[in-house]
Amino acid sequence: MLSHLAKLIEPFHVMELVKQADLLEQQGRSIIHLSIGEPDFGVPEPVLQAHQRALRDGKTRYTPALGLPALREAVAHHYLHTFHVKVPAEQVVITAGGSAALLYACLALINPEQGVLLTDPGYPCNKTFVMAAQGIPQFVPLEEHKNFQPAWSDLAQHWQSNTAGAVLATPSNPTGTQIDPKAMQGILAGLAARRGFLIVDEIYQSLCYGTPARSVLQLSGAPSTGQALVVINSFSKYFGMTGLRLGWMVVPPDLVAPVERLAQNLSICPSAPAQWAALACFEPDTLSLCELRRQEFERRRDFMLKALPKAGIAVNSSPDGAFYLYTQSPYNSDQYCKDLLEGAGVCAIPGKDFSRMHGANMMRWSYANALDRLEEAMHRLQQFNTRA
Ligand SMILES: Cc1ncc(COP(=O)(O)O)c(C=O)c1O
């Protein structure tokens, strides 16, 4: 009875561990979550107020499928202001989170049986989006000493006769690392030479440390007609709006109408109140608040980079974005994460969801938790790792 896709979609294995953590918490154990993929700060106050105003003022009807024109303008202005890139508002599409943007991009660009290069490790849902478009995920293994990011030579090495393009993320989940602009330049050139498409997921773009926020659009300019480049972004992470489900994509002019038809058919439009609220994201008050939050994430990242090795976990990459560190696990990560949860009340997550190839050896630590909780977690980790 079940479709091929329904059978193929994998569960998030981590949910089993999180369920176990919840159970322990209900039994009175103190659990520190280093498992969470969302900022702990919540929706910024000006955005919250704008959301409440939108609801009160009855801004609850369908909007255009491509999003509120004012919000598309605001995003376009954001590119101009922050990255000095001129992106026409007509090429900005507002979506229900980065998730819907990734789905639309895959459905618009992939034909049945075409291969799509995905990184291993990488965001687990990407393979589902590719399979939903009847494409075939083709994994490119990444190496810790290369910061878990590919150069064009890595993609070229795994390019097959049916490969149509690639999906990359910078900064990435689970690694917290960025693709350096030189490597991205090489990737753009390599893909253009093979007439391959490129989807770049920049949803952690403004959460970066020690480097200014970057966009592939600074290298490519706004995608032009015939240029198969799609950029994905989201209000979930930097703006802390995970549950409001809002993101955006930048597409070439010839993709606007197909994506509009997809959006009309698949979701009609993103949440109207969330879109009205998101207009407040680009106001100075919100931007200053989000910058303070970014600085706090940077302090936490710095702390974790020092504390993890002291507690016996080596960090062999240079994570400078998002709120994750991806490290080797002392032993099988499924077992280690279970033991760490039960033995020390610290919930970090095994690499299995992110990597088919090396997931059993790897684990992800999220620092989307308050500094004092991270300090306590690292204290417990050190004791756990040095237990007799
Ligand atoms: C790399 C990456 N892309 C996309 C998403 C989807 O996020 P959202 O749909 O909330 O924008 C996530 C969520 O964790 C992610 O880590």
Coordinates of C-alpha atoms and ligand atoms in Angstrom, one line a residue:
M1 CA 0.0 0.0 0.0
L2 CA 2.8 2.5 0.9
S3 CA 4.5 4.5 -1.8
H4 CA 8.2 3.9 -2.6
L5 CA 9.0 7.4 -1.0
A6 CA 7.0 6.7 2.1
K7 CA 9.0 3.6 2.7
L8 CA 12.3 5.3 1.9
I9 CA 11.9 8.3 4.3
E10 CA 14.0 7.7 7.3
P11 CA 13.0 8.7 10.8
F12 CA 15.2 11.1 12.9
H13 CA 17.0 8.5 14.9
V14 CA 17.9 11.2 17.4
M15 CA 14.2 11.4 18.5
E16 CA 14.6 8.1 20.3
L17 CA 17.4 9.6 22.4
V18 CA 15.4 12.8 23.0
K19 CA 12.4 10.7 24.1
Q20 CA 14.7 8.9 26.6
A21 CA 16.0 12.3 27.8
D22 CA 12.4 13.4 28.4
L23 CA 11.6 10.2 30.3
L24 CA 14.6 10.7 32.6
E25 CA 13.6 14.3 33.1
Q26 CA 10.1 13.2 34.1
Q27 CA 11.7 10.9 36.6
G28 CA 13.4 13.9 38.2
R29 CA 16.8 13.6 36.6
S30 CA 18.5 16.9 35.6
I31 CA 19.2 16.8 31.8
I32 CA 21.2 19.3 29.9
H33 CA 20.3 19.4 26.2
L34 CA 23.2 19.9 23.8
S35 CA 20.9 18.3 21.2
I36 CA 18.7 21.2 20.1
G37 CA 18.8 22.6 16.6
E38 CA 17.0 25.9 17.5
P39 CA 18.1 29.1 19.2
D40 CA 17.1 29.2 22.9
F41 CA 16.4 33.0 22.7
G42 CA 12.9 32.8 21.1
V43 CA 11.2 35.4 18.9
P44 CA 12.6 39.0 19.3
E45 CA 10.2 41.3 21.1
P46 CA 9.5 43.7 18.2
V47 CA 8.7 40.7 16.0
L48 CA 6.5 39.2 18.7
Q49 CA 4.6 42.5 18.9
A50 CA 4.2 42.7 15.2
H51 CA 2.9 39.2 15.1
Q52 CA 0.3 40.0 17.8
R53 CA -0.7 43.2 15.9
A54 CA -1.1 41.2 12.7
L55 CA -3.4 38.7 14.4
R56 CA -5.4 41.5 16.1
D57 CA -5.7 43.5 12.8
G58 CA -7.1 40.4 11.0
K59 CA -4.0 40.0 8.8
T60 CA -4.9 36.3 8.7
R61 CA -6.0 35.8 5.1
Y62 CA -4.1 34.2 2.3
T63 CA -1.2 36.3 0.9
P64 CA 0.2 36.0 -2.7
A65 CA 1.9 32.6 -3.1
L66 CA 5.3 34.3 -3.6
G67 CA 4.9 36.2 -0.3
L68 CA 3.9 39.7 0.7
P69 CA 5.4 42.2 -1.7
A70 CA 6.7 44.4 1.2
L71 CA 8.5 41.5 2.7
R72 CA 10.1 40.5 -0.6
E73 CA 11.2 44.1 -0.9
A74 CA 12.6 44.0 2.6
V75 CA 14.7 40.9 1.9
A76 CA 16.0 42.4 -1.4
H77 CA 17.0 45.5 0.6
H78 CA 18.7 43.3 3.2
Y79 CA 20.9 41.9 0.4
L80 CA 21.8 45.4 -0.8
H81 CA 22.4 46.8 2.6
T82 CA 24.3 43.9 4.1
F83 CA 26.0 42.2 1.2
H84 CA 26.0 45.0 -1.4
V85 CA 24.3 42.8 -3.9
K86 CA 21.4 44.0 -6.0
V87 CA 18.7 41.3 -5.8
P88 CA 15.5 42.3 -7.5
A89 CA 12.5 41.8 -5.1
E90 CA 10.8 39.8 -7.9
Q91 CA 13.5 37.1 -7.5
V92 CA 12.8 36.8 -3.8
V93 CA 10.2 34.1 -2.8
I94 CA 8.9 33.9 0.7
T95 CA 8.3 30.3 1.9
A96 CA 7.2 28.3 4.9
G97 CA 10.7 28.0 6.4
G98 CA 13.9 27.0 4.6
S99 CA 12.3 23.6 4.4
A100 CA 9.7 24.6 1.9
A101 CA 12.3 26.6 -0.1
L102 CA 14.5 23.5 -0.3
L103 CA 11.6 21.4 -1.4
Y104 CA 10.5 23.9 -4.1
A105 CA 14.1 24.2 -5.4
C106 CA 14.4 20.5 -5.7
L107 CA 11.0 20.1 -7.4
A108 CA 11.8 22.9 -9.8
L109 CA 15.3 21.7 -10.8
I110 CA 15.5 17.9 -10.6
N111 CA 14.1 15.4 -13.1
P112 CA 13.4 11.7 -12.3
E113 CA 16.5 9.6 -12.1
Q114 CA 18.9 12.5 -12.0
G115 CA 21.6 12.4 -9.4
V116 CA 22.2 15.2 -6.9
L117 CA 25.4 15.7 -5.0
L118 CA 24.8 16.0 -1.2
T119 CA 27.5 16.3 1.4
D120 CA 28.1 13.6 4.0
P121 CA 27.8 14.8 6.7
G122 CA 24.9 17.1 5.9
Y123 CA 21.4 18.1 6.7
P124 CA 19.4 14.9 6.8
C125 CA 16.2 16.2 5.1
N126 CA 18.1 17.1 1.9
K127 CA 18.0 13.5 0.7
T128 CA 14.2 13.5 1.2
F129 CA 13.7 16.7 -0.8
V130 CA 15.8 15.1 -3.6
M131 CA 13.8 11.9 -3.5
A132 CA 10.5 13.7 -3.4
A133 CA 11.6 15.1 -6.8
Q134 CA 12.4 11.5 -7.8
G135 CA 16.1 12.3 -7.9
I136 CA 18.9 10.2 -6.6
P137 CA 21.1 11.4 -3.7
Q138 CA 24.8 11.0 -4.4
F139 CA 26.9 11.5 -1.4
V140 CA 30.2 13.3 -1.3
P141 CA 32.2 12.3 1.8
L142 CA 33.8 15.3 3.6
E143 CA 36.9 15.2 5.7
E144 CA 37.4 16.6 9.2
H145 CA 40.8 18.1 8.4
K146 CA 39.2 20.0 5.5
N147 CA 36.6 21.5 7.9
F148 CA 33.9 19.1 6.5
Q149 CA 33.4 21.3 3.4
P150 CA 34.0 20.4 -0.2
A151 CA 36.1 22.0 -2.9
W152 CA 35.1 21.7 -6.5
S153 CA 37.6 18.7 -6.9
D154 CA 35.5 16.7 -4.3
L155 CA 32.3 17.4 -6.2
A156 CA 34.0 16.6 -9.6
Q157 CA 35.3 13.3 -8.2
H158 CA 31.8 12.2 -7.4
W159 CA 30.1 13.6 -10.5
Q160 CA 28.3 10.8 -12.4
S161 CA 26.8 10.7 -15.9
N162 CA 23.3 11.3 -14.4
T163 CA 24.4 14.0 -12.0
A164 CA 22.4 17.3 -12.4
G165 CA 23.7 19.5 -9.6
A166 CA 24.5 19.9 -5.9
V167 CA 23.0 21.0 -2.7
L168 CA 25.5 22.7 -0.2
A169 CA 25.1 24.5 3.1
T170 CA 27.3 27.2 4.5
P171 CA 27.5 27.4 7.5
S172 CA 26.5 23.8 7.7
N173 CA 24.5 21.6 10.0
P174 CA 25.9 19.5 11.7
T175 CA 29.4 20.8 11.3
G176 CA 29.1 24.5 12.0
T177 CA 31.7 25.2 9.3
Q178 CA 31.7 27.4 6.3
I179 CA 32.7 27.0 2.7
D180 CA 35.5 29.5 2.1
P181 CA 34.8 32.0 -0.7
K182 CA 37.7 30.7 -2.9
A183 CA 36.3 27.2 -2.7
M184 CA 32.8 28.5 -3.5
Q185 CA 34.2 30.4 -6.5
G186 CA 35.7 27.1 -7.8
I187 CA 32.4 25.3 -7.2
L188 CA 30.5 27.9 -9.1
A189 CA 32.9 27.7 -12.0
G190 CA 33.0 23.9 -12.0
L191 CA 29.2 23.6 -11.9
A192 CA 28.7 26.2 -14.6
A193 CA 31.1 24.3 -16.9
R194 CA 29.0 21.2 -16.4
R195 CA 25.8 23.1 -16.7
G196 CA 24.9 21.7 -13.2
F197 CA 22.6 23.5 -10.8
L198 CA 23.6 24.7 -7.4
I199 CA 21.3 25.1 -4.4
V200 CA 23.1 26.9 -1.5
D201 CA 21.5 26.7 1.9
E202 CA 22.5 29.9 3.8
I203 CA 20.0 29.5 6.7
Y204 CA 22.8 30.0 9.3
Q205 CA 24.3 32.9 7.3
S206 CA 24.3 35.6 9.9
L207 CA 25.4 33.2 12.7
C208 CA 29.1 33.3 12.0
Y209 CA 32.0 34.1 14.2
G210 CA 35.3 35.7 13.3
T211 CA 34.2 36.3 9.7
P212 CA 31.6 38.7 8.3
A213 CA 28.4 37.1 7.1
R214 CA 28.7 35.9 3.5
S215 CA 26.5 35.0 0.7
V216 CA 27.3 33.1 -2.5
L217 CA 25.4 36.0 -4.2
Q218 CA 28.5 38.2 -3.4
L219 CA 30.4 36.0 -5.8
S220 CA 27.7 35.3 -8.4
G221 CA 25.5 38.4 -8.3
A222 CA 21.7 37.8 -8.4
P223 CA 21.1 34.7 -10.5
S224 CA 20.3 35.6 -14.1
T225 CA 18.0 33.8 -16.5
G226 CA 19.4 30.4 -17.4
Q227 CA 21.7 30.4 -14.4
A228 CA 20.7 27.4 -12.2
L229 CA 21.6 28.9 -8.8
V230 CA 19.1 29.0 -6.0
V231 CA 19.9 30.5 -2.5
I232 CA 17.9 29.3 0.5
N233 CA 17.5 31.3 3.7
S234 CA 15.2 31.3 6.8
F235 CA 13.9 33.4 9.6
S236 CA 14.2 30.4 11.9
K237 CA 17.8 30.7 13.2
Y238 CA 19.2 34.2 13.3
F239 CA 15.8 35.7 13.9
G240 CA 14.8 32.9 16.3
M241 CA 11.4 32.3 14.6
T242 CA 11.6 28.5 14.2
G243 CA 7.9 27.9 15.0
L244 CA 6.6 30.7 12.9
R245 CA 7.7 28.8 9.8
L246 CA 9.1 31.4 7.5
G247 CA 12.0 31.4 5.1
W248 CA 12.9 32.7 1.7
M249 CA 14.7 31.8 -1.5
V250 CA 16.4 33.8 -4.3
V251 CA 15.8 32.3 -7.7
P252 CA 16.7 33.2 -11.3
P253 CA 14.0 35.1 -13.1
D254 CA 13.0 32.1 -15.2
L255 CA 12.3 30.1 -12.1
V256 CA 9.9 32.6 -10.5
A257 CA 6.8 31.5 -12.3
P258 CA 7.4 27.7 -11.9
V259 CA 8.1 28.2 -8.2
E260 CA 5.0 30.3 -7.9
R261 CA 3.0 27.5 -9.4
L262 CA 4.6 25.0 -7.0
A263 CA 3.9 27.3 -4.0
Q264 CA 0.3 27.9 -5.1
N265 CA -0.3 24.2 -5.4
L266 CA 1.6 22.9 -2.4
S267 CA 0.9 25.4 0.3
I268 CA -1.1 28.3 -1.2
C269 CA 1.1 30.8 0.8
P270 CA 3.3 31.0 3.9
S271 CA 1.7 32.1 7.2
A272 CA 0.3 35.6 6.8
P273 CA 0.8 36.8 10.4
A274 CA 4.4 35.4 10.3
Q275 CA 5.1 37.4 7.2
W276 CA 3.7 40.6 8.7
A277 CA 5.8 39.9 11.8
A278 CA 8.9 39.3 9.8
L279 CA 8.8 42.8 8.4
A280 CA 10.0 43.8 11.9
C281 CA 13.1 41.7 11.6
F282 CA 14.9 44.3 9.5
E283 CA 14.2 47.2 11.9
P284 CA 17.2 48.5 13.8
D285 CA 15.9 47.4 17.2
T286 CA 15.6 43.8 16.1
L287 CA 18.9 43.8 14.2
S288 CA 20.7 45.1 17.3
L289 CA 19.1 42.5 19.5
C290 CA 20.0 39.7 17.0
E291 CA 23.6 41.0 16.9
L292 CA 23.8 40.7 20.7
R293 CA 22.5 37.2 20.5
R294 CA 25.1 36.3 17.8
Q295 CA 27.8 37.6 20.1
E296 CA 26.4 35.4 22.9
F297 CA 26.6 32.4 20.5
E298 CA 30.2 33.3 19.8
R299 CA 31.1 33.4 23.5
R300 CA 29.5 29.9 23.8
R301 CA 31.3 28.6 20.8
D302 CA 34.6 29.9 22.2
F303 CA 33.8 28.3 25.5
M304 CA 33.0 24.9 23.9
L305 CA 36.1 25.0 21.8
K306 CA 38.2 25.1 24.9
A307 CA 36.0 23.0 27.2
L308 CA 35.4 20.0 25.0
P309 CA 39.1 19.1 24.6
K310 CA 39.6 19.5 28.3
A311 CA 36.8 17.1 28.9
G312 CA 38.4 14.6 26.5
I313 CA 36.7 15.4 23.2
A314 CA 39.0 16.6 20.5
V315 CA 37.8 19.3 18.1
N316 CA 39.7 18.8 14.8
S317 CA 37.7 21.2 12.6
S318 CA 37.3 25.0 12.9
P319 CA 33.6 25.6 13.4
D320 CA 32.9 29.3 12.8
G321 CA 29.1 29.3 12.3
A322 CA 25.7 28.1 13.3
F323 CA 25.6 26.6 16.8
Y324 CA 27.1 23.2 16.3
L325 CA 30.3 21.3 16.8
Y326 CA 30.8 18.0 15.1
T327 CA 33.4 15.7 16.6
Q328 CA 34.6 12.2 16.8
S329 CA 32.9 10.1 19.5
P330 CA 35.1 8.1 22.0
Y331 CA 33.3 4.9 20.9
N332 CA 30.2 4.0 18.8
S333 CA 28.3 7.3 19.0
D334 CA 24.9 5.7 19.4
Q335 CA 26.1 3.9 22.5
Y336 CA 28.2 6.7 23.7
C337 CA 25.4 9.3 23.5
K338 CA 23.1 6.8 25.3
D339 CA 25.7 6.2 28.0
L340 CA 26.4 9.9 28.4
L341 CA 22.7 10.7 28.8
E342 CA 22.2 8.0 31.3
G343 CA 25.4 8.4 33.1
A344 CA 25.8 12.2 33.2
G345 CA 22.4 13.7 32.1
V346 CA 24.0 15.3 29.0
C347 CA 22.1 14.9 25.8
A348 CA 24.4 15.3 22.7
I349 CA 23.4 13.5 19.5
P350 CA 25.0 10.7 17.5
G351 CA 26.1 11.3 13.9
K352 CA 23.9 8.7 12.3
D353 CA 21.2 11.1 11.1
F354 CA 23.8 13.3 9.4
S355 CA 26.2 10.8 7.9
R356 CA 25.7 7.3 6.4
M357 CA 29.5 6.9 6.0
H358 CA 31.0 7.9 9.3
G359 CA 28.0 8.7 11.5
A360 CA 28.7 5.8 13.9
N361 CA 32.0 7.5 14.8
M362 CA 30.8 11.0 15.0
M363 CA 28.5 13.2 17.2
R364 CA 27.0 16.7 17.2
W365 CA 27.1 19.1 20.1
S366 CA 24.7 22.1 20.0
Y367 CA 25.5 25.2 22.0
A368 CA 22.0 26.6 21.7
N369 CA 21.9 26.6 25.5
A370 CA 22.8 29.1 28.2
L371 CA 26.5 29.5 29.1
D372 CA 26.0 28.3 32.7
R373 CA 24.3 25.2 31.4
L374 CA 27.1 24.5 29.0
E375 CA 29.6 25.0 31.8
E376 CA 27.7 22.4 33.9
A377 CA 27.5 20.1 30.9
M378 CA 31.2 20.2 30.3
H379 CA 31.9 19.6 34.0
R380 CA 29.7 16.5 33.9
L381 CA 31.3 15.4 30.6
Q382 CA 34.8 15.6 32.1
Q383 CA 33.7 13.5 35.1
F384 CA 32.0 11.0 32.8
N385 CA 34.9 10.7 30.5
T386 CA 37.4 10.2 33.3
R387 CA 35.2 7.8 35.3
A388 CA 37.0 4.6 36.4
Ligands
LIG1 C1 20.9 23.2 7.3 C2 19.5 23.4 7.5 N1 18.7 23.7 6.4 C3 17.3 23.9 6.6 C4 16.7 23.7 7.8 C5 15.2 23.9 7.9 O1 14.9 25.0 8.7 P1 13.6 25.9 8.6 O2 12.6 25.1 7.8 O3 13.1 26.0 10.1 O4 14.0 27.2 8.0 C6 17.5 23.4 8.9 C7 16.9 23.2 10.3 O5 17.5 22.8 11.2 C8 18.9 23.2 8.8 O6 19.7 22.9 9.8

